[in-house]
Tab-separated table of C-alpha atoms in Angstrom:
chain	number	residue	atom	x	y	z
V	134	MET	CA	0.000	0.000	0.000
V	135	PRO	CA	1.434	3.436	-0.862
V	136	ALA	CA	2.341	5.813	1.923
V	137	ARG	CA	-0.452	8.304	2.685
V	138	LEU	CA	-0.163	12.018	3.221
V	139	PHE	CA	-1.467	12.843	6.718
V	140	GLY	CA	-1.246	16.629	6.724
V	141	PRO	CA	1.024	19.600	7.432
V	142	LEU	CA	4.020	19.759	9.738
V	143	VAL	CA	3.829	23.151	11.466
V	144	SER	CA	6.718	24.844	13.262
V	145	THR	CA	5.861	27.476	15.862
V	146	ALA	CA	6.935	29.161	19.064
V	147	ASP	CA	3.301	29.023	20.268
V	148	PRO	CA	1.886	25.489	19.865
V	149	ALA	CA	-1.265	26.334	21.827
V	150	ALA	CA	-2.307	28.882	19.194
V	151	HIS	CA	-2.080	26.346	16.382
V	152	ARG	CA	-3.710	23.570	18.375
V	153	ALA	CA	-6.621	25.939	18.988
V	154	LEU	CA	-6.935	26.671	15.257
V	155	PHE	CA	-6.971	23.024	14.214
V	156	ARG	CA	-9.169	21.984	17.147
V	157	ASP	CA	-11.729	24.789	17.371
V	158	VAL	CA	-11.990	25.903	13.728
V	159	LEU	CA	-11.163	22.686	11.882
V	160	GLY	CA	-12.682	20.116	14.222
V	161	MET	CA	-9.615	17.986	14.985
V	162	GLU	CA	-9.039	15.996	18.159
V	163	GLU	CA	-5.737	16.726	19.880
V	164	GLY	CA	-3.330	14.355	21.573
V	165	ASP	CA	-0.903	14.968	24.404
V	166	PRO	CA	2.426	16.569	23.441
V	167	THR	CA	5.673	14.671	23.674
V	168	ALA	CA	9.207	15.999	24.139
V	169	LEU	CA	12.049	14.872	21.889
V	170	THR	CA	15.504	14.547	23.342
V	171	SER	CA	18.219	16.719	21.875
V	172	ALA	CA	19.677	13.715	20.047
V	173	ASP	CA	16.329	12.653	18.574
V	174	ALA	CA	15.418	16.199	17.533
V	175	ARG	CA	18.745	16.607	15.750
V	176	THR	CA	18.450	13.182	14.109
V	177	LEU	CA	15.123	14.163	12.561
V	178	PHE	CA	15.435	17.897	12.010
V	179	GLY	CA	19.130	18.724	11.873
V	180	GLY	CA	21.824	20.284	13.969
V	181	ALA	CA	20.232	23.730	14.197
V	182	VAL	CA	17.833	22.437	16.883
V	183	SER	CA	18.567	21.181	20.371
V	184	GLY	CA	15.135	19.774	21.226
V	185	ALA	CA	11.476	19.766	20.224
V	186	ASP	CA	8.010	19.463	21.723
V	187	VAL	CA	5.726	17.629	19.285
V	188	SER	CA	1.954	17.289	19.306
V	189	ALA	CA	-0.482	15.773	16.828
V	190	LEU	CA	-4.138	16.393	16.049
V	191	ARG	CA	-6.371	14.161	13.949
V	192	THR	CA	-9.680	14.586	12.137
V	193	PRO	CA	-12.164	12.017	13.507
V	194	GLY	CA	-13.097	9.513	10.819
V	195	ALA	CA	-10.054	10.077	8.616
V	196	ASP	CA	-6.323	9.338	8.536
V	197	ALA	CA	-5.594	13.047	8.317
V	198	GLY	CA	-4.501	15.778	10.669
V	199	VAL	CA	-1.524	17.922	11.602
V	200	VAL	CA	1.682	17.708	13.637
V	201	VAL	CA	2.784	20.843	15.494
V	202	CYS	CA	6.387	21.320	16.663
V	203	ARG	CA	8.022	23.826	18.965
V	204	PHE	CA	11.752	23.658	18.479
V	205	SER	CA	14.529	24.694	20.809
V	206	PRO	CA	15.750	27.301	20.253
V	207	ASP	CA	12.610	29.058	19.005
V	208	GLY	CA	12.783	30.068	15.374
V	209	GLN	CA	13.380	33.769	14.835
V	210	GLU	CA	12.219	33.739	11.189
V	211	THR	CA	9.209	32.494	9.292
V	212	ILE	CA	9.578	30.439	6.131
V	213	ARG	CA	7.338	32.811	4.194
V	214	SER	CA	7.656	36.553	4.786
V	215	GLY	CA	4.258	37.492	3.413
V	216	GLU	CA	5.806	40.131	1.168
V	217	SER	CA	5.238	38.131	-2.018
V	218	LYS	CA	2.187	35.949	-2.467
V	219	VAL	CA	3.641	34.023	-5.390
V	220	ASP	CA	7.012	32.955	-3.996
V	221	ARG	CA	7.803	29.375	-4.923
V	222	ASP	CA	9.334	26.244	-3.412
V	223	ALA	CA	7.672	26.357	0.013
V	224	LEU	CA	4.297	25.116	1.201
V	225	LYS	CA	1.598	27.739	1.094
V	226	VAL	CA	-1.970	26.675	1.982
V	227	VAL	CA	-3.737	23.699	3.550
V	228	ASP	CA	-7.202	23.196	2.016
V	229	PHE	CA	-10.398	21.984	3.693
V	230	HIS	CA	-13.824	21.450	2.151
V	231	ALA	CA	-16.587	23.445	3.857
V	232	PRO	CA	-19.995	21.893	3.005
V	233	ASP	CA	-21.669	25.037	4.412
V	234	PHE	CA	-19.180	27.627	3.213
V	235	ASP	CA	-20.767	30.686	4.843
V	236	ALA	CA	-21.162	28.916	8.181
V	237	ALA	CA	-17.491	27.861	8.188
V	238	VAL	CA	-16.357	31.431	7.451
V	239	ALA	CA	-18.643	32.820	10.165
V	240	HIS	CA	-17.409	30.240	12.684
V	241	ALA	CA	-13.748	31.062	12.001
V	242	ARG	CA	-14.448	34.753	12.518
V	243	ALA	CA	-16.383	34.013	15.716
V	244	CYS	CA	-13.294	32.158	16.976
V	245	GLY	CA	-11.281	35.354	16.453
V	246	TYR	CA	-9.505	34.575	13.178
V	247	GLU	CA	-9.001	36.894	10.241
V	248	VAL	CA	-10.681	35.614	7.093
V	249	VAL	CA	-9.468	37.248	3.883
V	250	GLU	CA	-12.362	39.377	2.643
V	251	SER	CA	-11.633	38.811	-1.035
V	252	GLN	CA	-13.369	35.479	-1.515
V	253	ALA	CA	-12.635	33.898	-4.882
V	254	GLU	CA	-15.282	32.227	-6.999
V	255	TYR	CA	-13.688	30.393	-9.867
V	256	ASP	CA	-14.101	27.585	-12.359
V	257	LEU	CA	-12.018	24.462	-12.282
V	258	VAL	CA	-11.949	24.238	-16.033
V	259	GLY	CA	-14.390	21.573	-17.170
V	260	GLU	CA	-15.182	20.472	-13.591
V	261	ALA	CA	-17.009	22.739	-11.129
V	262	THR	CA	-17.392	26.267	-9.814
V	263	LEU	CA	-15.845	26.673	-6.367
V	264	ARG	CA	-15.673	29.314	-3.652
V	265	GLU	CA	-12.515	29.861	-1.596
V	266	ALA	CA	-11.664	31.953	1.454
V	267	HIS	CA	-8.417	32.104	3.429
V	268	VAL	CA	-8.017	32.041	7.207
V	269	ARG	CA	-4.796	33.695	8.367
V	270	ALA	CA	-3.073	32.143	11.378
V	271	ALA	CA	0.172	32.688	13.265
V	272	ASP	CA	3.587	32.154	11.655
V	273	GLY	CA	2.259	32.656	8.128
V	274	VAL	CA	0.111	29.509	8.245
V	275	LEU	CA	-2.777	29.808	5.796
V	276	VAL	CA	-5.949	27.694	5.780
V	277	ALA	CA	-8.389	27.659	2.868
V	278	PHE	CA	-12.087	26.845	2.984
V	279	LEU	CA	-13.352	25.381	-0.298
V	280	GLY	CA	-17.059	25.444	-1.064
V	281	GLY	CA	-18.756	23.798	-3.996
V	282	PRO	CA	-21.048	21.007	-5.182
V	283	ALA	CA	-21.290	18.075	-2.772
V	284	PRO	CA	-21.056	15.449	-5.574
V	285	PHE	CA	-17.767	16.987	-6.717
V	286	PHE	CA	-16.185	16.893	-3.247
V	287	ALA	CA	-17.450	13.350	-2.610
V	288	ASP	CA	-14.521	12.198	-4.749
V	289	PHE	CA	-11.999	13.956	-2.502
V	290	VAL	CA	-13.054	13.747	1.171
V	291	ARG	CA	-14.585	11.256	3.587
V	292	VAL	CA	-15.880	13.698	6.219
V	293	THR	CA	-18.903	15.587	4.847
V	294	ASP	CA	-21.252	15.851	7.841
V	295	ARG	CA	-19.345	18.454	9.864
V	296	LEU	CA	-18.451	22.112	9.475
V	297	VAL	CA	-15.263	21.244	7.578
V	298	SER	CA	-13.809	18.053	6.143
V	299	GLU	CA	-10.437	16.504	6.746
V	300	ALA	CA	-7.623	18.167	4.815
V	301	VAL	CA	-8.151	17.912	1.067
V	302	GLY	CA	-4.492	18.690	0.487
V	303	MET	CA	-1.764	21.303	0.556
V	304	THR	CA	-0.631	23.650	-2.177
V	305	LEU	CA	3.032	23.782	-3.105
V	306	PRO	CA	4.106	26.236	-5.825
V	307	LEU	CA	7.259	24.834	-7.400
V	308	SER	CA	9.814	26.200	-9.831
V	309	ASP	CA	10.203	22.752	-11.402
V	310	ALA	CA	8.026	19.828	-10.341
V	311	LYS	CA	9.487	16.977	-12.412
V	312	ALA	CA	12.203	15.778	-10.022
V	313	SER	CA	9.821	15.962	-7.070
V	314	VAL	CA	7.097	13.973	-8.870
V	315	ASP	CA	9.646	11.297	-9.826
V	316	PHE	CA	10.974	11.134	-6.247
V	317	ALA	CA	7.471	10.830	-4.763
V	318	ARG	CA	6.649	8.006	-7.173
V	319	GLU	CA	9.812	6.055	-6.360
V	320	VAL	CA	9.866	6.618	-2.586
V	321	PHE	CA	6.225	6.928	-1.500
V	322	GLY	CA	4.436	5.145	-4.339
V	323	TRP	CA	2.553	8.342	-5.209
V	324	ASP	CA	1.375	9.416	-8.598
V	325	VAL	CA	-0.588	12.258	-10.138
V	326	VAL	CA	-4.121	11.694	-8.824
V	327	TYR	CA	-5.732	14.896	-10.084
V	328	GLU	CA	-4.934	17.707	-12.487
V	329	TYR	CA	-6.763	20.990	-12.787
V	330	ALA	CA	-6.661	24.524	-14.160
V	331	ILE	CA	-8.328	27.627	-12.732
V	332	ASP	CA	-9.988	30.370	-14.717
V	333	ALA	CA	-10.935	33.473	-12.717
V	334	PRO	CA	-9.565	36.990	-12.074
V	335	SER	CA	-10.800	36.689	-8.487
V	336	VAL	CA	-7.995	34.237	-7.698
V	337	ALA	CA	-5.418	36.996	-8.208
V	338	ALA	CA	-7.392	39.197	-5.813
V	339	LEU	CA	-7.554	36.420	-3.216
V	340	ILE	CA	-3.820	35.756	-3.471
V	341	GLY	CA	-3.101	39.489	-3.493
V	342	VAL	CA	-1.257	40.030	-6.767
V	343	ASP	CA	-1.808	42.426	-9.654
V	344	GLU	CA	-0.443	40.171	-12.391
V	345	PRO	CA	-2.862	38.021	-14.407
V	346	LEU	CA	-2.621	34.363	-13.413
V	347	ASP	CA	-2.903	31.200	-15.449
V	348	VAL	CA	-3.038	28.622	-12.655
V	349	SER	CA	-2.543	24.924	-13.289
V	350	ALA	CA	-1.741	22.106	-10.886
V	351	ARG	CA	-0.800	18.460	-10.672
V	352	SER	CA	-1.838	16.833	-7.404
V	353	ILE	CA	0.288	13.938	-6.190
V	354	GLY	CA	-0.609	11.424	-3.507
V	355	SER	CA	-1.808	7.905	-2.840
V	356	ALA	CA	-5.390	8.455	-4.071
V	357	ARG	CA	-7.773	11.274	-4.956
V	358	HIS	CA	-9.807	10.713	-1.778
V	359	GLU	CA	-6.699	10.965	0.445
V	360	PRO	CA	-4.880	14.242	1.204
V	361	TYR	CA	-2.473	15.218	-1.565
V	362	LEU	CA	0.116	17.802	-2.552
V	363	SER	CA	-1.016	20.196	-5.287
V	364	LEU	CA	2.064	21.256	-7.224
V	365	ILE	CA	1.087	24.712	-8.459
V	366	ASP	CA	2.226	26.646	-11.509
V	367	TYR	CA	0.943	30.237	-11.438
V	368	GLY	CA	1.804	30.791	-15.092
V	369	LEU	CA	3.925	33.828	-14.201
V	370	PRO	CA	7.282	34.968	-15.603
V	371	PRO	CA	10.254	33.686	-13.561
V	372	ASP	CA	11.117	37.215	-12.387
V	373	VAL	CA	7.772	37.509	-10.545
V	374	GLY	CA	8.240	36.149	-7.017
V	375	VAL	CA	11.335	34.350	-5.758
V	376	SER	CA	12.363	30.814	-4.863
V	377	LEU	CA	12.240	29.920	-1.159
V	378	ARG	CA	14.107	26.659	-1.697
V	379	GLY	CA	16.084	25.749	1.417
V	380	ARG	CA	14.084	27.951	3.814
V	381	SER	CA	11.897	25.033	4.981
V	382	ALA	CA	14.341	24.080	7.720
V	383	ALA	CA	13.836	23.897	11.483
V	384	PRO	CA	13.534	25.949	13.560
V	385	ARG	CA	12.002	28.434	11.065
V	386	ARG	CA	8.300	28.894	11.737
V	387	GLY	CA	5.329	28.195	9.511
V	388	MET	CA	4.317	25.303	7.275
V	389	LEU	CA	7.640	23.523	7.606
V	390	GLY	CA	6.751	20.310	5.805
V	391	VAL	CA	4.304	17.425	5.621
V	392	VAL	CA	3.565	14.296	7.624
V	393	VAL	CA	3.348	10.939	5.845
V	394	LEU	CA	1.928	7.668	7.190
V	395	ALA	CA	3.801	4.570	6.003
V	396	ASP	CA	3.051	0.890	6.563
V	397	ASP	CA	6.745	0.030	6.075
V	398	LEU	CA	9.109	2.803	7.118
V	399	ASP	CA	12.167	0.707	6.323
V	400	GLU	CA	11.070	0.278	2.710
V	401	VAL	CA	10.524	4.044	2.369
V	402	ARG	CA	13.992	4.693	3.795
V	403	ARG	CA	15.581	2.182	1.446
V	404	ALA	CA	13.937	3.874	-1.520
V	405	ALA	CA	14.933	7.350	-0.272
V	406	GLY	CA	18.563	6.415	0.368
V	407	ALA	CA	20.649	9.341	1.623
V	408	ALA	CA	17.548	11.573	1.638
V	409	ALA	CA	16.227	9.756	4.749
V	410	SER	CA	17.310	10.314	8.354
V	411	PRO	CA	17.910	7.511	10.861
V	412	VAL	CA	14.865	6.185	12.729
V	413	VAL	CA	13.570	7.669	15.988
V	414	ASP	CA	11.010	5.894	18.206
V	415	LEU	CA	8.473	8.136	19.888
V	416	ALA	CA	4.936	8.372	21.243
V	417	LEU	CA	2.777	10.548	18.988
V	418	ASP	CA	-0.655	10.700	20.576
V	419	PRO	CA	-3.340	10.223	19.182
V	420	LEU	CA	-1.543	8.035	16.623
V	421	GLY	CA	0.228	6.057	19.342
V	422	ALA	CA	3.747	4.635	19.343
V	423	VAL	CA	5.493	5.359	16.049
V	424	ARG	CA	8.819	4.916	14.292
V	425	ALA	CA	9.786	8.133	12.513
V	426	SER	CA	12.247	9.373	9.915
V	427	VAL	CA	12.521	12.624	7.995
V	428	VAL	CA	12.830	12.316	4.220
V	429	VAL	CA	13.887	15.380	2.227
V	430	PRO	CA	12.784	15.294	-1.453
V	431	PRO	CA	14.437	17.372	-4.212
V	432	HIS	CA	12.330	20.442	-3.355
V	433	GLU	CA	13.981	20.370	0.129
V	434	ILE	CA	10.720	20.417	2.099
V	435	PRO	CA	10.926	17.868	4.935
V	436	HIS	CA	8.531	14.910	5.032
V	437	LEU	CA	8.133	13.454	8.527
V	438	VAL	CA	7.380	9.807	7.752
V	439	VAL	CA	5.855	7.760	10.560
V	440	GLU	CA	5.007	4.086	10.880
V	441	VAL	CA	2.461	3.335	13.582
V	442	VAL	CA	3.672	0.439	15.732
V	443	ALA	CA	0.879	-2.072	16.290
């Protein structure tokens, strides 16, 4: 069975703020945090850290959620600065389906979060008309609510009877996706599970850019109905925005990477070769006891790969 994308790996100096977002706004159940030793933290995340507190949250009814890390020392920089909305080579948004779009937006605002006023309505060419709004959180973390026809989203999510679904996926604008797609196929067993193009001026307004966009994406993962990575091409000249390659490194704050569930961690590590760290054993409630390794694909965004120990 291919490895499955679980959700984002978030780095922060304030874990409680992010746990509140994913719990109160996005309906996840949180587990107890665990502390990594200095040696284990460095094994997974590199020599710039001397420790880490790690906590996981999970969407009931789905193998999807988020892992939140506070590193020692605290990161003094965020991965994304917010100055350019079309910078490439770093994770940008985690998407959730909102069956009642207006209710989800109202609930997020009632919880005290800023929701970007410019809500995009756009056509996935040949597929469906969607609505999208962005919730801004600490450390540059961005959450999107996606509204649209229930039959369309039935192909992508399992949770449809609550305010929001499990994570549909995460967007990752890349300068060049080919090497990363090949790596994901060889190491995780992923393939392109969905391709789409977007046609709407409102997307530029939502993102916050003046340039016309010609957005296309290839989504890679284990299946369309599991969370996936949408590899985005904005259709912009290369001198618009910059590459953030290499900035997704602990202890910088923000959407640091992704979390992957694997049935056979050793097989993933063999396929990844030198791109995989040694194994660390830890308790990751609510998943339980896990074996973990960090795999760094060609785009240099860390993938925390965990095998749940039965």
